Structures are given as C-alpha cells and as structure tokens.
Short mmCIF file of C-alpha atoms and ligand atoms in Angstrom, two decimals:
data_model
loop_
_atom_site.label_atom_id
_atom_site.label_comp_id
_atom_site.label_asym_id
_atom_site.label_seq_id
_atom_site.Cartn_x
_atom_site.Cartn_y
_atom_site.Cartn_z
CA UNK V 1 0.00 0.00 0.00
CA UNK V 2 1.21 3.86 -0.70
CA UNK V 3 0.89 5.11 2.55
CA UNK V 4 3.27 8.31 2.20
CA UNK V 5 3.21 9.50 6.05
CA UNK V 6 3.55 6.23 8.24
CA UNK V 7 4.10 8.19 11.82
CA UNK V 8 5.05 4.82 13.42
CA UNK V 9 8.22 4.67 11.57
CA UNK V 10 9.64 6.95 14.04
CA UNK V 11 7.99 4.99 17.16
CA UNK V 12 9.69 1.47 16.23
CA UNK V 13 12.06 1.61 19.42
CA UNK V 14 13.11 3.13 22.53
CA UNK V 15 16.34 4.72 20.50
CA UNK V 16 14.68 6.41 18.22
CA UNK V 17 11.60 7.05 19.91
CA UNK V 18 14.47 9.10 22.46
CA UNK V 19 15.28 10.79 19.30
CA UNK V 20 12.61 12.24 18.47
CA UNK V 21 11.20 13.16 22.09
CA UNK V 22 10.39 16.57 22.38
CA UNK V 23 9.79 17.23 26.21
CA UNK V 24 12.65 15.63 28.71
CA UNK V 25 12.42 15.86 32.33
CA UNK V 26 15.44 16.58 33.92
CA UNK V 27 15.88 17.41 38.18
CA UNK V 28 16.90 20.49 36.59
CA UNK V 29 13.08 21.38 36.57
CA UNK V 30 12.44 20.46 39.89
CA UNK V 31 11.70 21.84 43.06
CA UNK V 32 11.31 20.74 46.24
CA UNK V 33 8.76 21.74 48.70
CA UNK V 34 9.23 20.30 52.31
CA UNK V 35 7.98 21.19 55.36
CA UNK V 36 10.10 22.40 58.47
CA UNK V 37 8.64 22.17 62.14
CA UNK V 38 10.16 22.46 65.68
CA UNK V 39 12.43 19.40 67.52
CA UNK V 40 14.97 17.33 66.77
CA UNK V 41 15.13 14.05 64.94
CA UNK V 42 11.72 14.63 63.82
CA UNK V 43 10.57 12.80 60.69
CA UNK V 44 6.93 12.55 60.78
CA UNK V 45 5.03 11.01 57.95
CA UNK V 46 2.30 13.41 56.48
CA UNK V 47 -1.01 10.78 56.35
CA UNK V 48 -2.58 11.97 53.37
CA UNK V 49 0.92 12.52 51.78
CA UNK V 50 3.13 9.15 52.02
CA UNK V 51 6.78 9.76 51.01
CA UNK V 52 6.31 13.05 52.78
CA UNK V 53 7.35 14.52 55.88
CA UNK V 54 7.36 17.10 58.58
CA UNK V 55 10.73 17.25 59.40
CA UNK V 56 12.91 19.26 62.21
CA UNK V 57 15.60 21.40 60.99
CA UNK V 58 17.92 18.68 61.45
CA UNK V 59 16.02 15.96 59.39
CA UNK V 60 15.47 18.74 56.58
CA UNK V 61 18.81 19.42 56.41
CA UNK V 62 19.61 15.18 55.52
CA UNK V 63 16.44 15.68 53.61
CA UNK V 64 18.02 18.65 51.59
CA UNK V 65 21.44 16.49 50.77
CA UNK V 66 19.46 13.32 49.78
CA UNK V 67 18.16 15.15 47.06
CA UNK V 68 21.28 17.18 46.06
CA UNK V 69 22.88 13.80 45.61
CA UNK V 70 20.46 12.49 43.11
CA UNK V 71 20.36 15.97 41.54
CA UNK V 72 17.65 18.24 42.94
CA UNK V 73 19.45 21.65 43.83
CA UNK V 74 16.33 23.38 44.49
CA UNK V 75 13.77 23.30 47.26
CA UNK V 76 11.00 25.58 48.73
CA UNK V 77 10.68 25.53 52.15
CA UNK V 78 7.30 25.94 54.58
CA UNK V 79 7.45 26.75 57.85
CA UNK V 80 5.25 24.67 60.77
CA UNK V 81 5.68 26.71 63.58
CA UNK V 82 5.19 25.73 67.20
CA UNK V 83 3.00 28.49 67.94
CA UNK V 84 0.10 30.21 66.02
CA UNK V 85 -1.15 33.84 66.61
CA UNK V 86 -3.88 36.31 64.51
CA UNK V 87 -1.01 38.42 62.98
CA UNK V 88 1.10 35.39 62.01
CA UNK V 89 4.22 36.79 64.14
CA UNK V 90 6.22 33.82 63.29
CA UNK V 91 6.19 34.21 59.29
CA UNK V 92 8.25 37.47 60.57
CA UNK V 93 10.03 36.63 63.59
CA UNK V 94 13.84 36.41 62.88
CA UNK V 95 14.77 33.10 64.95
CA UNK V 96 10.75 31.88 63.46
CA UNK V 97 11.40 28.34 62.42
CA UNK V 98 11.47 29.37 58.20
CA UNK V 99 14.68 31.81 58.62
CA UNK V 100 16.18 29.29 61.37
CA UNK V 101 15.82 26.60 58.34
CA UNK V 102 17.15 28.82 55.90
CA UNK V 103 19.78 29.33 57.81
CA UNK V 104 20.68 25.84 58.38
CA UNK V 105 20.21 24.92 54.50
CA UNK V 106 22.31 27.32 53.27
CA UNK V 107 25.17 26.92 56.15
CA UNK V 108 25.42 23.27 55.01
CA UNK V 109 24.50 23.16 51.18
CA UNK V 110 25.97 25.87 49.65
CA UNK V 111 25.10 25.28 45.79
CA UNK V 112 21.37 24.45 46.91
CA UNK V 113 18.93 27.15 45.77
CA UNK V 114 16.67 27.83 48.98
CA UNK V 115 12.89 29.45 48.39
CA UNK V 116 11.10 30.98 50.78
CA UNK V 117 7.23 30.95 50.54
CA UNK V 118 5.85 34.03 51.39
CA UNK V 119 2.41 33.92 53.37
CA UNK V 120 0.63 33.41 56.51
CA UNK V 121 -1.42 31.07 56.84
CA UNK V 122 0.91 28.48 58.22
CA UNK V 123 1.57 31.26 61.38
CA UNK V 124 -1.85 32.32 61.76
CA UNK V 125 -4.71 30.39 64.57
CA UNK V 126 -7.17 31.49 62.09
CA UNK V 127 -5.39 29.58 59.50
CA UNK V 128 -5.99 32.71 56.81
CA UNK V 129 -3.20 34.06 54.85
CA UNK V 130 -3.96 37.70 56.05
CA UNK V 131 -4.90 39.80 58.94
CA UNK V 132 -8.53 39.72 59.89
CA UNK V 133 -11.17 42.14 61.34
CA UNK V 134 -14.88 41.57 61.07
CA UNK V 135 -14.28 38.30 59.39
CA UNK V 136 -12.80 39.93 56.28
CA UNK V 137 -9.28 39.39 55.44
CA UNK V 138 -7.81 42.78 55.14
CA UNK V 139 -5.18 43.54 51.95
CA UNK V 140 -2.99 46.33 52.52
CA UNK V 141 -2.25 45.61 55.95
CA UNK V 142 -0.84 42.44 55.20
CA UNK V 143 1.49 43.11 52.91
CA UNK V 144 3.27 45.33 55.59
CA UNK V 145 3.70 41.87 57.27
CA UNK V 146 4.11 39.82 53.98
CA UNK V 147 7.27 42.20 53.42
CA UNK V 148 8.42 42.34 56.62
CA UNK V 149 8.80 38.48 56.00
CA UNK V 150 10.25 38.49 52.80
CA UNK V 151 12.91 41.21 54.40
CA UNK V 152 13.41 38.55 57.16
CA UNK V 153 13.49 35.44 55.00
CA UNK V 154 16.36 37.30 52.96
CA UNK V 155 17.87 38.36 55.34
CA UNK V 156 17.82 34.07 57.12
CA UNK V 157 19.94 33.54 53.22
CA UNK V 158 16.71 32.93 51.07
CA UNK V 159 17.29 33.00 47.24
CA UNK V 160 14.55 33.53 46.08
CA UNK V 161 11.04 34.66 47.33
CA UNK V 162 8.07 32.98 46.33
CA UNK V 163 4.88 34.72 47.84
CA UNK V 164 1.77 32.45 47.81
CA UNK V 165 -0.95 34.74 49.57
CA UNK V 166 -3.05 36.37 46.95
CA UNK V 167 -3.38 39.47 48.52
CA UNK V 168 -3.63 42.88 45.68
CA UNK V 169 0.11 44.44 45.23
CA UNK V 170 2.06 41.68 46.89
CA UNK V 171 4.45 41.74 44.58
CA UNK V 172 5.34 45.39 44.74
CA UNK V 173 4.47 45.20 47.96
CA UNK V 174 7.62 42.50 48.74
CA UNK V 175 9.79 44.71 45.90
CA UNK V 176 9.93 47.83 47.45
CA UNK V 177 10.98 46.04 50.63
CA UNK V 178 13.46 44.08 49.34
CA UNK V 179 15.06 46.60 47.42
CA UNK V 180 15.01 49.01 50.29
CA UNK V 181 16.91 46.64 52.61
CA UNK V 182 19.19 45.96 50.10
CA UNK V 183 17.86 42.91 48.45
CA UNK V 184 17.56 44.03 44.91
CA UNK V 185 19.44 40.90 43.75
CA UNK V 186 16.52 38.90 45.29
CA UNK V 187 14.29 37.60 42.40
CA UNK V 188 10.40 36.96 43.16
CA UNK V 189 8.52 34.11 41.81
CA UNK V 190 5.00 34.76 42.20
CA UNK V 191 2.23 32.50 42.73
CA UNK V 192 0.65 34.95 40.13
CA UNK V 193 -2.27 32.46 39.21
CA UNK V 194 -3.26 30.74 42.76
CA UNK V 195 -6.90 28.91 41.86
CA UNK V 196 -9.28 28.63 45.35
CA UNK V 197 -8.63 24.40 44.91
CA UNK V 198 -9.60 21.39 46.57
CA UNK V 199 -6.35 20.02 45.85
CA UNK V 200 -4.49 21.78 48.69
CA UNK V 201 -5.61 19.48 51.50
CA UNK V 202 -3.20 17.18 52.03
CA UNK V 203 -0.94 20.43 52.96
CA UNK V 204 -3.33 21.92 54.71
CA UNK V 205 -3.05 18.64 56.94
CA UNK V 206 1.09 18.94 56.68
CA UNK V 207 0.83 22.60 57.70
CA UNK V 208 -1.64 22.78 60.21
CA UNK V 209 -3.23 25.91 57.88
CA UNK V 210 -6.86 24.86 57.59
CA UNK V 211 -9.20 28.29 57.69
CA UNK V 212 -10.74 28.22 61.42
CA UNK V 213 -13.97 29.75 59.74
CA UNK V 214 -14.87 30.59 56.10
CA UNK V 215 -12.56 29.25 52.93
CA UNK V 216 -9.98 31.45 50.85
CA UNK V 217 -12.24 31.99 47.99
CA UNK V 218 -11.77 36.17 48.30
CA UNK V 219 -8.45 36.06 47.53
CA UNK V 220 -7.59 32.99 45.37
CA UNK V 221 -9.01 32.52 42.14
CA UNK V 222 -12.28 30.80 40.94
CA UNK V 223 -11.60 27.56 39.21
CA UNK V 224 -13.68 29.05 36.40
CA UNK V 225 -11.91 32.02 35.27
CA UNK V 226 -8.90 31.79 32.72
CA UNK V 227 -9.43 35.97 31.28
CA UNK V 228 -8.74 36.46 35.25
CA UNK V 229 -5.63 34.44 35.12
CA UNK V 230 -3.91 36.61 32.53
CA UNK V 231 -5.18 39.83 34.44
CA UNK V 232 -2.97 38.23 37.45
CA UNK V 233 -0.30 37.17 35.75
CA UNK V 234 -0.33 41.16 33.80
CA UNK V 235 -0.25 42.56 37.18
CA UNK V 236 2.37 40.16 38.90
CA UNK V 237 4.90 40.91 36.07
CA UNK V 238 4.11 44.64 35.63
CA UNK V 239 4.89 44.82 39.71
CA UNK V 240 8.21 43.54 38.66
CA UNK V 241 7.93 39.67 39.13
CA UNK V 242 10.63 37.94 37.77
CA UNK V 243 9.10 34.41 37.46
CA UNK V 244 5.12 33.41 36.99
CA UNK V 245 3.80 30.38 38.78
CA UNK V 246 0.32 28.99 38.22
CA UNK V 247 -1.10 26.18 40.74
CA UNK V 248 -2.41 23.53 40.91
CA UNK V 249 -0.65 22.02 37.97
CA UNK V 250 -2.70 19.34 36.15
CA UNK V 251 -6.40 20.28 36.40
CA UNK V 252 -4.91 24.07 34.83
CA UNK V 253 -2.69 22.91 31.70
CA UNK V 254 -4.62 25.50 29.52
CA UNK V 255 -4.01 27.88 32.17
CA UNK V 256 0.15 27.04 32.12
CA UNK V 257 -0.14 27.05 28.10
CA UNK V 258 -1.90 30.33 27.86
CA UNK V 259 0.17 32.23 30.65
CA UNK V 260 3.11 30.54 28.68
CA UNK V 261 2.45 32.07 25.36
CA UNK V 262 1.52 35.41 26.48
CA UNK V 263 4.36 36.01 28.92
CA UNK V 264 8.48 35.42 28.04
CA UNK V 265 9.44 34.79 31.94
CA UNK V 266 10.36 31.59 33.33
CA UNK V 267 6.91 29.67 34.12
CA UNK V 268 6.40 27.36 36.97
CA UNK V 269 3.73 25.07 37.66
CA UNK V 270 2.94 23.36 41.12
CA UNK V 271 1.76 20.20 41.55
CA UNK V 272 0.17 20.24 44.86
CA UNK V 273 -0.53 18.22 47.83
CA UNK V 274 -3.66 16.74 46.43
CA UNK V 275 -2.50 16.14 43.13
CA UNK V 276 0.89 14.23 44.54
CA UNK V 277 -1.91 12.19 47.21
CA UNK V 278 -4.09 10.67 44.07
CA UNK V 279 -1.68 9.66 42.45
CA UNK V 280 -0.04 7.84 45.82
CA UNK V 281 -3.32 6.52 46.90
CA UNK V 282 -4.16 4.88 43.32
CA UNK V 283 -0.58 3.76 43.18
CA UNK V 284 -0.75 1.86 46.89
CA UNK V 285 -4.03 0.01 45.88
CA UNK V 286 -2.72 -0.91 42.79
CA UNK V 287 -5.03 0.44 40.14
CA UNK V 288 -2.46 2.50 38.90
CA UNK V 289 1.27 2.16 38.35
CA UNK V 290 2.31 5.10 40.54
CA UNK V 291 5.90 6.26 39.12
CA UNK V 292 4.42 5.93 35.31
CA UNK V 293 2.01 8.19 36.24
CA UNK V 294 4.02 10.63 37.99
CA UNK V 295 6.46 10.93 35.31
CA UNK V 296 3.39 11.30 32.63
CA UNK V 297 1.62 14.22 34.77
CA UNK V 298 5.35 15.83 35.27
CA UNK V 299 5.92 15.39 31.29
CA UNK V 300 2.40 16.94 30.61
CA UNK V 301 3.00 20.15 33.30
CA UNK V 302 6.52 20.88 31.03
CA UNK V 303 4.84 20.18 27.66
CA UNK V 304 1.73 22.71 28.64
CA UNK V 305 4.89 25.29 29.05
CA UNK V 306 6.40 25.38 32.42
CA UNK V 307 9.89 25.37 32.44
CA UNK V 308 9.87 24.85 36.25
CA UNK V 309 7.99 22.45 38.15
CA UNK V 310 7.27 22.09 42.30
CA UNK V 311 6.57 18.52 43.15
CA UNK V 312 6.44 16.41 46.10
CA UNK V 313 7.70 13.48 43.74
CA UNK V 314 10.93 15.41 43.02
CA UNK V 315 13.62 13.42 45.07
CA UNK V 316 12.20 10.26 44.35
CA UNK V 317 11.79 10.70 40.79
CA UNK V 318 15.33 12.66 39.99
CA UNK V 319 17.10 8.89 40.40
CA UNK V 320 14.85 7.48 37.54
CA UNK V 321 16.12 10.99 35.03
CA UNK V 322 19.64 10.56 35.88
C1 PBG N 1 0.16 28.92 51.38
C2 PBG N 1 0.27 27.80 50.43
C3 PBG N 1 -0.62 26.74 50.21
C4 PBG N 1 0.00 25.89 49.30
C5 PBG N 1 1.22 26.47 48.96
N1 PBG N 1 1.34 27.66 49.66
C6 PBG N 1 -1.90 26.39 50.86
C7 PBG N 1 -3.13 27.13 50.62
O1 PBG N 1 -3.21 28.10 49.88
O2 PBG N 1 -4.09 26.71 51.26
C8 PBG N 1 -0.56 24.59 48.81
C9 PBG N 1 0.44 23.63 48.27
C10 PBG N 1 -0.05 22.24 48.15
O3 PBG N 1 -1.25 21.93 48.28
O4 PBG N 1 0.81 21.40 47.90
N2 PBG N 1 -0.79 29.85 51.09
#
C-alpha cells in the first residue's frame, strides 16, 4: 500500500523514539517543597501525603542532601511553627522556624537554591493568609507583614522569594521592601495564578493551615476564570515579578499554556498536595502504576509550558532521570 506518512516509523524503538522526544524531564526542573517544624530528629510522615514529611531542621537538612545527591538543587521551604497567633508573628520573627531553616540549608549546602514561601497562613490560629477584622481578610495591611517576611526570610539567606498569599500588590508590595533593605538581587517568583482548589488538603493537613472559619475563595481565584488568570499574571509581572507560577498544575494545563504564550518569563507550575496524594493513593491500591504516572503528569506540566515544576515526587523521581 502507498501510505506516504507512516508516523510509526519513528515509534519502532526506545532509541529512536528518544530521538525524536520533544519534552525531557530533567531534576533540573524540579523543586522541592518540604515542610520544616520544631524538635529534633523529627521525621513525621504526612497521612494523606506518604513519602512526605514534617521534618525538624535537622532531618530537613539530611532531607536537603538526599536530594542534592540524586540531583535536585532546588527546594521551597514551609514553615510549621510551634505556635500560632492572629497576625502570624512567626512568618516574621527572625529566629521563626522558616529563617532558622534557611539558615541551616544554606550553612550546610551551599550550591542548593533555597525558596522561601511568602504567606501566613501556616503562622496564623485562624489559618488565613492575612490579617482579619470583622471576618474579612484585610489587603494592605498584610502586605506590611508579607514584606516584613520576605525582608526577614532574605535576610535568614533565602534565594529567592516565592509569595503564595493572593493578597492585591504583593508583589510590589515585597519589591519595594526588598530593594530598600538591600535585596535588589533577590528575584520573586510569584504564585501569580493561585486557583481557590480542593487540591491543597493534604498540605493543609502537613501545615496545620486549615481556615478556622470561612474558605480562601476572596483572595484565590475561581476555578472558572482563565481571562482572570492573565489579568494576574499582567499585574504580577508589571509589579516587577521575575518568574510566573500557576497552581495547581494538572487540572490548569490551559491555564500554564496560555500564561506561557503570552508572557516570556520563566513559568512554573505546582503540583500540589492533592495532586501528589491521588496519584499515591491509586498507586498503593494498585489500580495505577504510581511512578508511570508521575512521570506522565510531570511530562504533561513541562509540555503545557512550564519550564519549572514544584513537586512532592521530586527526590524520588530525579534517580529514575539521571
Ligand atoms: C500557602 C500555600 C498553600 C500551598 C502552597 N502555599 C496552601 C493554601 O493556599 O491553602 C498549597 C500547596 C499544596 O497543596 O501542595 N498559602
């Protein structure tokens, strides 16, 4: 038969299929989130999150070089502190557990890039990423404290700030402080595109940052909008951002593709909490084969246009690239 284009030619074997692949994974892409609470020799399994830990500053640090040897130089660190107040005073404080673990990192790994999310809810009792009065989270007041803790987190040896919290203006907000304390070098990845999502969960478990009352949906996005996105994204890198994020990950590839074409920063993606848990969950009862899957999700987050991704899977998975 006179078939001209035969597309299976170039899927015959796992050489030349190689050859032709256009989206590789590398630990390059990856960064690690891990979460940092008080004690020592703590290493305590998240439930919903197997492979996943709350671990002391000592345990992170182990953490931290595990995954340096098998390639991942970045991480992005959250902070479980022991104690919880309405303005979030430990997101600030300069011995709070964050810049203490910042510290640590960077005393004893050098080459690893450390990020520093940037919000409150993991220091707040009411578990919102803001200060509150009459039940409303208030903006411009907290990004006095959001940039007080970027200052701080810089000043603990944080490379890069990454603020998570929604709020209008954060990222000038964090910019002028930074560059008024002498931080200019500091570059800001913004959660620019942060969707309201069901998928956080699992961290909301890790970090102890469930909302006491109410939900976040008046400062994170509606799952609906995608116009919004790109007004968020306009206003993160007009304010000076230096790197886009959009999370979750997988349920939002159009989201990634379109913030992708529009903008020439770096993109990152996050695949959260929830999206790492499904994927463990089906994998334990056996329905699905758990690292395929990983690696496919990971593949489809870089093809939809993120050059960087955050993932739980990132230390485990770096071993199978290399
Ligand atoms: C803090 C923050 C959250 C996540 C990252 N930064 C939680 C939230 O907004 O509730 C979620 C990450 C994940 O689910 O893995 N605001």
């Amino acid at each position: 038969m006179n078939l001209i284009e035969r597309p299976r030619r170039l899927r015959r074997t796992e050489t030349i299929r190689a050859l032709v692949r256009e989206t590789r994974l590398s630990p390059d892409d990856f960064v690690y989130p891990l979460f940092v609470c008080e004690g020592e020799g703590v290493r305590r399994e998240i439930a919903s999150m197997p492979g996943a830990f709350n671990l002391s500053i000592d345990e992170l640090v182990k953490e931290v070089e595990g995954a340096r040897r098998v390639g991942v130089r970045s991480v992005i660190l959250f902070g479980v502190p022991g104690e919880k107040d309405a303005a979030g005073s430990q997101a600030y404080a300069e011995d709070g557990i964050t810049q203490r673990a910042i510290r640590a990192v960077k005393r004893e790994l050098k080459d690893v890039l450390v990020i520093a999310d940037n919000c409150l809810c993991e220091y707040t009792d009411h578990g919102h990423c803001g200060v509150i009065e009459d039940g409303e989270v208030l903006n411009d007041p907290t990004l006095d404290l959001l940039a007080r803790t970027a200052v701080s987190q810089a000043q603990a040896g944080a490379d890069i700030i990454a603020p998570s919290n929604m709020m209008d203006g954060f990222v000038i907000a964090i910019r002028d402080a930074l560059d008024e304390s002498g931080f200019e070098h500091i570059p800001i990845m913004s959660y620019a595109v942060k969707y309201a999502s069901g998928f956080y969960g699992p961290f909301r478990e890790a970090a102890g940052s469930t909302p006491q009352f109410g939900d976040r949906r008046g400062y994170q996005m509606d799952p609906a909008n995608s116009r919004e996105a790109m007004r968020e994204a306009e206003l993160d890198y007009e304010q000076g951002a230096d790197m886009l994020m959009v999370k979750p990950a997988l349920p939002y590839l159009d989201i990634i593709r379109a913030v992708r074409e529009r903008f020439d920063l770096p993109i990152a993606a996050y695949q959260v909490s929830g999206e790492y848990a499904m994927i463990k969950a089906a994998g334990r009862l056996g329905w699905i084969d758990e690292e395929r899957v990983a690696l496919e999700t990971l593949t489809s987050i870089k093809r939809a246009g993120s050059d960087i991704i955050l993932t739980y899977f990132a230390r485990e998975l770096a071993q199978r690239l290399t």
